[in-house]
Coordinates of C-alpha atoms in Angstrom, one line a residue:
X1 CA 20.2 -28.4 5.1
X2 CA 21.2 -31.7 4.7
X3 CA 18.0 -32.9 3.7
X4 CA 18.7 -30.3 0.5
X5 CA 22.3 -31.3 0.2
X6 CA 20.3 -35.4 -0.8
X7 CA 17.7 -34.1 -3.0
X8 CA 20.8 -32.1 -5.0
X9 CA 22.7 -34.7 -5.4
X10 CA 19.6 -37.1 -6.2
X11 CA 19.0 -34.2 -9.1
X12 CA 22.4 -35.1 -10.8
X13 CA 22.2 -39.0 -10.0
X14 CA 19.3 -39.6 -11.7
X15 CA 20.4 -38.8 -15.0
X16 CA 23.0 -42.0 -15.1
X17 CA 20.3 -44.2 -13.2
X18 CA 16.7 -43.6 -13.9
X19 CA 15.3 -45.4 -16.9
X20 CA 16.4 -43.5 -20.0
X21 CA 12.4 -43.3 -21.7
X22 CA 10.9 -42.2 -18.3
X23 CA 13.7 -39.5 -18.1
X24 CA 14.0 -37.8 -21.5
X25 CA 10.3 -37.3 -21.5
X26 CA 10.7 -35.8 -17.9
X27 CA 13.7 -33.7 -19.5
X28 CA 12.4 -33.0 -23.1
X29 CA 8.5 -32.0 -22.2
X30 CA 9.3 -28.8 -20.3
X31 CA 12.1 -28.2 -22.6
X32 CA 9.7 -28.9 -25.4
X33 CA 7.0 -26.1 -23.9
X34 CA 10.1 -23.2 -22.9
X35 CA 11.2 -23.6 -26.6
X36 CA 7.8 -23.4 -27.9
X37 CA 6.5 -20.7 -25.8
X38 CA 9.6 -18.6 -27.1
X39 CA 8.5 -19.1 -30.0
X40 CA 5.1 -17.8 -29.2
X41 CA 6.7 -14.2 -28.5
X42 CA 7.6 -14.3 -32.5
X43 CA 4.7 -16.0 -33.6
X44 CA 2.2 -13.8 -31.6
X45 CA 4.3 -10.5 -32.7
X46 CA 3.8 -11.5 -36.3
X47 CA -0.3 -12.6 -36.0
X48 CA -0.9 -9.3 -34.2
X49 CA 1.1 -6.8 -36.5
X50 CA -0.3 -8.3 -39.6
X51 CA -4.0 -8.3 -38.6
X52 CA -3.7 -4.5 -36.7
X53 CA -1.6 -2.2 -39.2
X54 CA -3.4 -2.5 -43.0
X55 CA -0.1 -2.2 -44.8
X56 CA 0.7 -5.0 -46.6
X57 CA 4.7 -3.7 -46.5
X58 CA 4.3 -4.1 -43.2
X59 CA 4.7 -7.9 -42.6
X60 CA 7.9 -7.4 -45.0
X61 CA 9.3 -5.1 -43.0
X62 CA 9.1 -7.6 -39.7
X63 CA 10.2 -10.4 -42.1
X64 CA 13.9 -8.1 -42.8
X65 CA 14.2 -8.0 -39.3
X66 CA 14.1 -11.6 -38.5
X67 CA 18.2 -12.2 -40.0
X68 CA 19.3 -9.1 -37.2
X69 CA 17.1 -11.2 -34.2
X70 CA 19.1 -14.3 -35.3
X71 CA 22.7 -12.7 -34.9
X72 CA 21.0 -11.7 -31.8
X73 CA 20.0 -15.2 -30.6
X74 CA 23.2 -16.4 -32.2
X75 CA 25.5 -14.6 -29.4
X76 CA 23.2 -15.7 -26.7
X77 CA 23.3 -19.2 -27.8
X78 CA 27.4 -18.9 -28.1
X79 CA 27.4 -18.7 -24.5
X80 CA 23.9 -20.6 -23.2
X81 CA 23.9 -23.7 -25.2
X82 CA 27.9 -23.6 -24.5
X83 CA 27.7 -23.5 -20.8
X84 CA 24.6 -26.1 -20.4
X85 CA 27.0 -28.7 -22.5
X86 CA 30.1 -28.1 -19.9
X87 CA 27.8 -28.0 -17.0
X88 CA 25.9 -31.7 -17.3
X89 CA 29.8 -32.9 -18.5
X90 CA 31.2 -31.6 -15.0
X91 CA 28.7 -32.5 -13.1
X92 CA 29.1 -36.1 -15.0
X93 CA 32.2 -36.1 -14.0
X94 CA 31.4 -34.6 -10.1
X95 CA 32.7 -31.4 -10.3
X96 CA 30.2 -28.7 -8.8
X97 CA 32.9 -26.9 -8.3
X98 CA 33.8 -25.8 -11.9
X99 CA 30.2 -25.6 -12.8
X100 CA 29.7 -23.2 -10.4
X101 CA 32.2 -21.4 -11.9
X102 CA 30.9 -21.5 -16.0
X103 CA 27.6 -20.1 -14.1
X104 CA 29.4 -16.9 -13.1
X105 CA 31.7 -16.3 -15.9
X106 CA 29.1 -16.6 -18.0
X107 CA 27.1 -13.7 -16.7
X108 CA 29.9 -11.4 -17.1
X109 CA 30.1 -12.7 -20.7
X110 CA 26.6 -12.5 -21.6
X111 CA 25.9 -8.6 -20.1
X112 CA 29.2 -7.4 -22.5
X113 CA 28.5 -9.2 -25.8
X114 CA 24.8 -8.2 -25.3
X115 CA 25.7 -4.6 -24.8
X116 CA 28.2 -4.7 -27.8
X117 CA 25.7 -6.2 -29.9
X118 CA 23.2 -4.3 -29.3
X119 CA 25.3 -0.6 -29.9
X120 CA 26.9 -1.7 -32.7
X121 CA 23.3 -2.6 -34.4
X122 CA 21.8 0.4 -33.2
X123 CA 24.6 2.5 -34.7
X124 CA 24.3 1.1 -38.3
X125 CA 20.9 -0.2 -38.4
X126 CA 20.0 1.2 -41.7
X127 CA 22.8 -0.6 -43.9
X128 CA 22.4 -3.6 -42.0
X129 CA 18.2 -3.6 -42.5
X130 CA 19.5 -2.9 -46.2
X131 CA 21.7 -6.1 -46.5
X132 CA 19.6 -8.3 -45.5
X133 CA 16.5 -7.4 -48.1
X134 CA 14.8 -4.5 -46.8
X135 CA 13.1 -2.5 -49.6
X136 CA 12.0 1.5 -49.3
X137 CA 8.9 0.4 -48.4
X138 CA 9.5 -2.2 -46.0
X139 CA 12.7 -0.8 -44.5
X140 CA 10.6 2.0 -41.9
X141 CA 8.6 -0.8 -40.7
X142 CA 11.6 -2.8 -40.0
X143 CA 13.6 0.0 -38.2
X144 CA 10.8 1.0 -35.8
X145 CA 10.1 -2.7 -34.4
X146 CA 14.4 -3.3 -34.3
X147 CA 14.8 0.1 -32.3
X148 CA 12.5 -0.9 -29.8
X149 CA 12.9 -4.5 -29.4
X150 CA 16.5 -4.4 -29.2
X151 CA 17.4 -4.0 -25.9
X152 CA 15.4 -6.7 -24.7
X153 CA 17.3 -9.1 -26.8
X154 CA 20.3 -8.5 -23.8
X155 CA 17.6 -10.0 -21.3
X156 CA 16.4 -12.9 -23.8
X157 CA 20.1 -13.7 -24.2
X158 CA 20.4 -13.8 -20.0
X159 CA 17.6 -15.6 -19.9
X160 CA 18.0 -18.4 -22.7
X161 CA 21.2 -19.4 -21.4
X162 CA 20.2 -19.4 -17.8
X163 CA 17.4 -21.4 -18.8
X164 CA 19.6 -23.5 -20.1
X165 CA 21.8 -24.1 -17.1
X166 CA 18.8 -24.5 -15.4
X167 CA 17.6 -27.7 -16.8
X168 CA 20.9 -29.1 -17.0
X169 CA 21.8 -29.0 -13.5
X170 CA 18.0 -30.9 -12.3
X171 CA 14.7 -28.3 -12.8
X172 CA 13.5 -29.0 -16.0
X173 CA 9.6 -28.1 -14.7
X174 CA 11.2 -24.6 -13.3
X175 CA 12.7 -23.8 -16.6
X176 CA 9.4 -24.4 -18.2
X177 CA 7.2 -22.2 -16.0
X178 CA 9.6 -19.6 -16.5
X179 CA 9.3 -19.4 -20.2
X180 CA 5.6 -19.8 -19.6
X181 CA 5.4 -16.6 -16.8
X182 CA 6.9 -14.6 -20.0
X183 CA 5.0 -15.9 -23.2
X184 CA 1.7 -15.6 -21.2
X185 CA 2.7 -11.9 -20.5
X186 CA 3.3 -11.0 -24.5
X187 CA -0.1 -13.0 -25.7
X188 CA -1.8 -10.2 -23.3
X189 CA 0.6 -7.5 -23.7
X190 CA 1.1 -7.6 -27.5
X191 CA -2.8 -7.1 -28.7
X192 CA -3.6 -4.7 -25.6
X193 CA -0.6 -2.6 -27.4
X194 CA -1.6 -2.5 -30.7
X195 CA -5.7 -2.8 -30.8
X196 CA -6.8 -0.6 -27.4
X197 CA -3.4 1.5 -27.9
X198 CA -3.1 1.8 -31.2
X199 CA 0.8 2.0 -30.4
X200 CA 1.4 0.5 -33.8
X201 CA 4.9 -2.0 -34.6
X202 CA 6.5 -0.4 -31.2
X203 CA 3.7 -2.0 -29.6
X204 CA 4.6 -5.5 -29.9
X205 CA 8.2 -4.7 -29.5
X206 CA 7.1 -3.0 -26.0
X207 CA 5.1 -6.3 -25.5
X208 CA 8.0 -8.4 -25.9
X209 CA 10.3 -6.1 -23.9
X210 CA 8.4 -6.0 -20.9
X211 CA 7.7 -10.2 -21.0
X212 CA 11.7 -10.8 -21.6
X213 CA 12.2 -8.6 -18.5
X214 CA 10.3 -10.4 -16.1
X215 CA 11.0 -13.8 -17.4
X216 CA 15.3 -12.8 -17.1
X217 CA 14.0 -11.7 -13.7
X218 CA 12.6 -15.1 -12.7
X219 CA 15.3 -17.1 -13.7
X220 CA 18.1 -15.1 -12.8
X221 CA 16.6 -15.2 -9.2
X222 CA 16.4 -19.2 -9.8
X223 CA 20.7 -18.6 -9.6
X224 CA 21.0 -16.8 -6.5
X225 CA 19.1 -19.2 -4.2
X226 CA 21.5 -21.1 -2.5
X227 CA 18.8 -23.7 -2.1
X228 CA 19.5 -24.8 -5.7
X229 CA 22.1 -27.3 -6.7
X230 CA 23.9 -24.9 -8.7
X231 CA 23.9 -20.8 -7.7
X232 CA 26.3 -17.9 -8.0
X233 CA 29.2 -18.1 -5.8
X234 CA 31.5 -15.2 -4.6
X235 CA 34.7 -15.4 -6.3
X236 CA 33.4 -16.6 -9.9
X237 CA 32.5 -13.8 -11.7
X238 CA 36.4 -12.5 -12.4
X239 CA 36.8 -14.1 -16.3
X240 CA 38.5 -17.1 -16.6
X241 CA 40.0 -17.7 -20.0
X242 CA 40.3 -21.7 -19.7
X243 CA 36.3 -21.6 -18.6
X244 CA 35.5 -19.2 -21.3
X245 CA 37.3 -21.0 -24.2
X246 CA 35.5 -24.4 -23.5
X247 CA 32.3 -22.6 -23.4
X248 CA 32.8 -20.9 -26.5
X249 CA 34.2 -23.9 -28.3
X250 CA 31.2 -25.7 -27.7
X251 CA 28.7 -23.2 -27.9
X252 CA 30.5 -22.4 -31.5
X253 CA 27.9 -24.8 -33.3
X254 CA 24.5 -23.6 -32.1
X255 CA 26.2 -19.9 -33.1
X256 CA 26.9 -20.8 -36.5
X257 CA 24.0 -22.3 -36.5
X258 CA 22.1 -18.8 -36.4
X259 CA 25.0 -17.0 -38.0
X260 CA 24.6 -19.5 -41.2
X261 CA 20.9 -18.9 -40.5
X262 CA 21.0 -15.4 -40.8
X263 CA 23.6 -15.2 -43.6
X264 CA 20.9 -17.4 -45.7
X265 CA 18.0 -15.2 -44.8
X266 CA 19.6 -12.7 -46.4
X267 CA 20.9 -14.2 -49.5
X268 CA 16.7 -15.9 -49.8
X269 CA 16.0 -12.4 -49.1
X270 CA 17.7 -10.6 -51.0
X271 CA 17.0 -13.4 -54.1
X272 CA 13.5 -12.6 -53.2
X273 CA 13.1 -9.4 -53.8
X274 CA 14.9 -9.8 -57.1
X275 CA 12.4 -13.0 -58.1
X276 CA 9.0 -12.1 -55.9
X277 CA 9.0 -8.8 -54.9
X278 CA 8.0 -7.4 -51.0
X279 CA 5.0 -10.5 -51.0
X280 CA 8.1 -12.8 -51.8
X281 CA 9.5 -12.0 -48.9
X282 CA 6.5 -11.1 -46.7
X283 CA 5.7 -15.0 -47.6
X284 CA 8.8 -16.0 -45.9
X285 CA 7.4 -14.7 -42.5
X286 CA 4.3 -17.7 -42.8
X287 CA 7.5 -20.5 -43.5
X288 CA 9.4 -19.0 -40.6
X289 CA 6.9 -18.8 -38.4
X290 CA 5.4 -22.1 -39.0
X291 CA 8.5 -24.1 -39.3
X292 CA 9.6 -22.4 -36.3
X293 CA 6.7 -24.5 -34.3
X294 CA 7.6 -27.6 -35.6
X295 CA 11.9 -26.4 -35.0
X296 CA 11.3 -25.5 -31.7
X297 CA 9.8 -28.8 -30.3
X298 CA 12.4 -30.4 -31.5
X299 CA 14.9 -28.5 -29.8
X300 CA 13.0 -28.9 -27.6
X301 CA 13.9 -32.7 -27.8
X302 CA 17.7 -31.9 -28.1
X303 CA 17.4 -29.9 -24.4
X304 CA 16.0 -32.6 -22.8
X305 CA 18.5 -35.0 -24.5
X306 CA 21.4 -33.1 -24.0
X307 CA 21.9 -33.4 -20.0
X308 CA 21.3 -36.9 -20.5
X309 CA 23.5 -37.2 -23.3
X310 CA 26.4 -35.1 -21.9
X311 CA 25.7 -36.6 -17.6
X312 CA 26.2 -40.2 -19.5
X313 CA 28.9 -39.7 -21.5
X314 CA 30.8 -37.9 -19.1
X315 CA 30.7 -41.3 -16.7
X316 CA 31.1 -43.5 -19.7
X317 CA 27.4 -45.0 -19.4
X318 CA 27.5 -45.6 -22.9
X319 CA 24.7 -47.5 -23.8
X320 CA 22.1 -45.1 -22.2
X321 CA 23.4 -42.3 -24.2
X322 CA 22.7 -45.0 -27.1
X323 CA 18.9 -45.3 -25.6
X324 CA 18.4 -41.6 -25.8
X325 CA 20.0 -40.8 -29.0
X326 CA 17.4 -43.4 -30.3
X327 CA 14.5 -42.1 -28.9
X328 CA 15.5 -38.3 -29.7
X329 CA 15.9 -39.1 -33.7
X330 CA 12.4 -41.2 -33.5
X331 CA 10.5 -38.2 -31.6
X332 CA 11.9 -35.4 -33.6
X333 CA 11.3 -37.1 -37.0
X334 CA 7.7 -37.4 -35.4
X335 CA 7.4 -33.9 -35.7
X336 CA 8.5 -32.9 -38.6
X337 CA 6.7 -35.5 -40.3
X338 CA 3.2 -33.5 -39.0
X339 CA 5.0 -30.5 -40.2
X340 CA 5.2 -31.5 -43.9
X341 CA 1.9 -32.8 -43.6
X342 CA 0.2 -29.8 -42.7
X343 CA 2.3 -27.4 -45.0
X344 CA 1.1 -29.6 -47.9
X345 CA -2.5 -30.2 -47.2
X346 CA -3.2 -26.8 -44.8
X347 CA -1.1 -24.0 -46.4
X348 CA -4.1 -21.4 -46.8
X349 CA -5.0 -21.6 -43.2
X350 CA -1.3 -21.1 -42.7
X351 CA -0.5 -18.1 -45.1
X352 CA -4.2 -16.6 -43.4
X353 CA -3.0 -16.2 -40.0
X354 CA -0.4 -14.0 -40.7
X355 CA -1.6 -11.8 -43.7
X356 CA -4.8 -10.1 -44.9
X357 CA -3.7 -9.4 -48.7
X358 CA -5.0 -12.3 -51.0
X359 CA -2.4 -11.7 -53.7
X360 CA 0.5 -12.2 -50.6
X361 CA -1.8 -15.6 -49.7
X362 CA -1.6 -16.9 -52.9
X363 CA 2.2 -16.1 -52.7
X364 CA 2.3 -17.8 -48.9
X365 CA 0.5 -20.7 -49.8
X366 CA 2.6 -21.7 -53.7
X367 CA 5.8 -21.2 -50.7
X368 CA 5.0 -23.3 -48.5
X369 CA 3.8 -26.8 -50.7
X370 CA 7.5 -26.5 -52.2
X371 CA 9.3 -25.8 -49.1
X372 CA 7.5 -28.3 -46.7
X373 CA 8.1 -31.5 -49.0
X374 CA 11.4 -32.6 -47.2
X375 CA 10.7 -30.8 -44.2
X376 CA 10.0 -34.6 -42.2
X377 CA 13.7 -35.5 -42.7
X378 CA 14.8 -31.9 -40.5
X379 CA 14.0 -33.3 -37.2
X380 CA 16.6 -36.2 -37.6
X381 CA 19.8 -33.7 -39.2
X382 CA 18.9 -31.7 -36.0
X383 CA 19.3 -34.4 -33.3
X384 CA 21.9 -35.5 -35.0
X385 CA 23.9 -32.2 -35.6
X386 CA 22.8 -31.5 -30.9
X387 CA 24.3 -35.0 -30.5
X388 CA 27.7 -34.0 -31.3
X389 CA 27.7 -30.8 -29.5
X390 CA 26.4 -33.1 -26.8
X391 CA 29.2 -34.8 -27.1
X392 CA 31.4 -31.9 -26.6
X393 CA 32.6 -32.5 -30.0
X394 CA 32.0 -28.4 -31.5
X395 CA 33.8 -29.9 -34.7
X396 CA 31.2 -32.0 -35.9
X397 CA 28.8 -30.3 -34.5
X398 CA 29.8 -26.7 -36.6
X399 CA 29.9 -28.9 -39.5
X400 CA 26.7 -30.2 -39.6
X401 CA 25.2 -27.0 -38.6
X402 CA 26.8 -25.5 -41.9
X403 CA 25.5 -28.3 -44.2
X404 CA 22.0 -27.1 -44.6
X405 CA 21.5 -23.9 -44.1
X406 CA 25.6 -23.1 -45.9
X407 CA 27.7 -25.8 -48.3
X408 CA 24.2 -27.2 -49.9
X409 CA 21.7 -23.9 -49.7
X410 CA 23.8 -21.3 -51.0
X411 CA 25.0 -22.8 -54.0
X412 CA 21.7 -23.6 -54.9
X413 CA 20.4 -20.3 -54.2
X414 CA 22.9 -19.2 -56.7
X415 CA 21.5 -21.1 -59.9
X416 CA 18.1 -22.5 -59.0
X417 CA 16.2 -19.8 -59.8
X418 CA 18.2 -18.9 -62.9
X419 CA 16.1 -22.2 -64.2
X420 CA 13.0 -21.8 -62.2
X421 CA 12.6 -18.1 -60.8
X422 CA 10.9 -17.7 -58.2
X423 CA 10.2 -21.6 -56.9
X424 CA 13.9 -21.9 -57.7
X425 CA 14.2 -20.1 -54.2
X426 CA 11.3 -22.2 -52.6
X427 CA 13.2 -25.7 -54.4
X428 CA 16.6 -24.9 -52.9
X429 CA 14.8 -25.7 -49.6
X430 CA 13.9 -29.6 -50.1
X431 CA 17.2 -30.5 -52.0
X432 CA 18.9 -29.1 -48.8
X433 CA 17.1 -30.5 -45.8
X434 CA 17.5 -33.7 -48.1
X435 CA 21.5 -33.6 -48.7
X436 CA 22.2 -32.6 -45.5
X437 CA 20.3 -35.5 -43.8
X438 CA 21.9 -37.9 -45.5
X439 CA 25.5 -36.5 -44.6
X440 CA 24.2 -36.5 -40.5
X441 CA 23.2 -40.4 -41.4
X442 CA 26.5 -40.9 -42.3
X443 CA 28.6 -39.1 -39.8
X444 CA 26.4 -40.2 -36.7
X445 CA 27.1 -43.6 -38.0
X446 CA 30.6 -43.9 -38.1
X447 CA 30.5 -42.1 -34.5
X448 CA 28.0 -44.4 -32.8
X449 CA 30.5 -47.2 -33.9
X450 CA 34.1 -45.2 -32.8
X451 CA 32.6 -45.2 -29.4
X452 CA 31.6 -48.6 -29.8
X453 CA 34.7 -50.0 -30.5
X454 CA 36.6 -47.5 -27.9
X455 CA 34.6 -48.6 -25.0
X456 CA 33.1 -52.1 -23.5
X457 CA 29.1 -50.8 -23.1
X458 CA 27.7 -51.3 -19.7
X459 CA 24.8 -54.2 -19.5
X460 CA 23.7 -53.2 -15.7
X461 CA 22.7 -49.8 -16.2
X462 CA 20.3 -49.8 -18.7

């Protein structure tokens, strides 16, 4: 017992002592391979459906759906990404006690917005399928794979923020082979589904149902070992208010993030439709899913930074938070470089995973040449945007969240394709990732130097 009581606390200590490269890779590469293999339940829904049902409607239809998922995500995040930020702080600050106590409020939290959710978009599917772009001949697609893939989105939720926790509180590998028992499960369950069962678009929502279950089984299990440095206690599952609201506050950002997110998909939807037509939007699918890749290392990046980031600046370690914030923004803008490099010179191997139509490929591959060209600079507005949530400052963080994907893409939205129809859409994109990178430079700036000039940085911990 005592023996596990050292290797706890050896968990926690080594995020304000180990050196700060050696750790964010230790941090960031199993973050970097749970994010991506979530995306692969997406990615490997959208590959399957579009090469097993010949309906070209068909990959509009999943496309429509995409805005829902994200309000989804959005609530799971509210609470996940909230309550890994105000765990790493606490335990910064050595305080197991209260992060014991996020861990079992949250659960409470998490079941009932999941279940509210999840009602309220079964109840008024239709309209809301409607809203966000789908057409008559897309919109039965869309509301067979929503039905059935909804109530796993209460497990995902569980198991994203859990996940979460996870890694901050010391088992970075164990949150990665949990993603990885899951993903592995859908790349077999999905085609077995659709080609041997011929259980059409249910098929991969079944496939994805089933993986989400037993991945929220294995990490929920991870939480009531009380072998682990953090684990559910009696006596913290009764709500909390003061808990709650830090939680929330923090986890506002990465919410609007997805809210904004979804908000925009329907509005480029919607535009869509009017400019492009179903292949319009179906060709939104290849950018999602291919930017979603790219997206997902990097926050895959931000994961692993943000313990780190939130551990260190909870004990006032300031120049190691320094170190990592340096190496997140050079890693991140590694991989969004290879992003816009392969959407430029690689589109029609792209757009041909995904669809079988040539007329939607040609449609796929003009969208993604325009869309990719400032995709390189989204790596860095995304660190940037994580580093103030890291921070525990939601403020900033919501702000930059909205820049992109709100106060520079909608406007834009509004008159671009007035001038330029249909690439006014795909143009909005660039100018965007563009503006809003250059507002992060200049924020994270004057930030880096406010806690400069608040605090004499440590030379003996570096």
């Amino acid at each position: 017992m005592a023996a596990s009581t050292i290797d706890q606390a050896e968990r926690i200590k080594e995020l304000g002592s180990s050196p700060v490269g050696k750790l964010l890779l230790k941090y960031s590469l199993p973050a970097v391979v749970g994010t991506v293999i979530s995306a692969v339940y997406n990615i490997i829904d959208s590959i399957v459906i579009g090469h097993a049902i010949d309906d070209p409607n068909v990959v509009a239809g999943i496309a429509v759906t995409f805005p829902v998922m994200n309000l989804a995500t959005a609530l799971g995040m509210l609470i996940g990404a909230g309550a890994a930020t105000r765990v790493s702080i606490v335990l910064g600050q050595n305080d197991k006690k209260t992060a014991e106590t996020i861990l079992g409020n949250c659960v409470i939290l998490s079941l009932g917005i999941g279940i509210l959710y999840v009602s309220l978009f079964a109840i008024f599917i239709d309209p809301i399928l409607a809203i966000f772009g789908a057409s008559p001949n897309s919109l039965p697609y869309a509301r067979e794979f929503l039905m059935w893939v909804l109530p796993g989105m209460i497990l995902m939720n569980l198991t994203f923020s859990y996940n979460n926790v996870m890694r901050a509180s010391g088992y970075p590998g164990k949150a990665m082979y949990t993603n990885m028992i899951g993903a592995g499960m859908n790349v077999i369950l999905a085609p077995l589904f659709l080609f041997i069962f011929k259980w059409g678009i249910r098929g991969a929502a079944i496939a994805t149902d089933i993986s989400m279950a037993v991945t929220c089984f294995f990490v929920m299990a991870h939480f009531f070992d009380k072998r682990n440095t953090l684990h559910f206690v009696k006596g913290t599952f009764k709500l909390q208010w003061k808990i709650i609201g830090g939680v929330i506050y923090i986890g506002m950002a990465p919410f609007l993030i997805n809210v904004a997110g979804s908000t925009i998909n329907a509005i480029v939807n919607n535009t869509l439709l009017e400019h492009g037509g179903d292949n319009a939007i179906a060709s939104i699918v290849v950018f999602n899913r291919f930017a979603t890749i790219f997206i997902f290392i990097v926050i895959g990046i931000c994961q692993g930074m943000q313990p780190i980031i939130g551990y260190n600046y909870g004990s006032k370690r300031y120049s190691r938070l320094f170190r990592t914030l340096f190496l997140g923004i050079v890693a991140a803008m590694i991989i969004t470089t290879t992003g816009t490099i392969v959407g430029q010179f690689a589109p029609t191997y792209i757009a041909k995973m995904f669809m079988q139509n040539d007329e939607q490929i040609a449609v796929a591959v003009n969208c993604l040449k325009h869309v990719t060209v400032c995709f390189w600079l989204v790596g860095f507005q995304t660190v940037a945007t994580n580093f103030f949530q890291a921070l525990g400052k939601a403020g900033l963080s919501v702000f930059l969240s909205l820049t992109r994907q709100v106060i520079f893409m909608i406007p834009l939205l509004l008159f671009l394709p007035d001038m330029w129809g249909l690439n006014g859409v795909w143009n909005a994109f660039p100018i965007s990732d563009a503006a809003a990178s250059i507002l992060a430079a200049i924020l994270l700036t004057w930030q880096i130097r406010k806690i400069k000039r608040s605090a004499t940085l440590p030379t003996s911990q570096e």
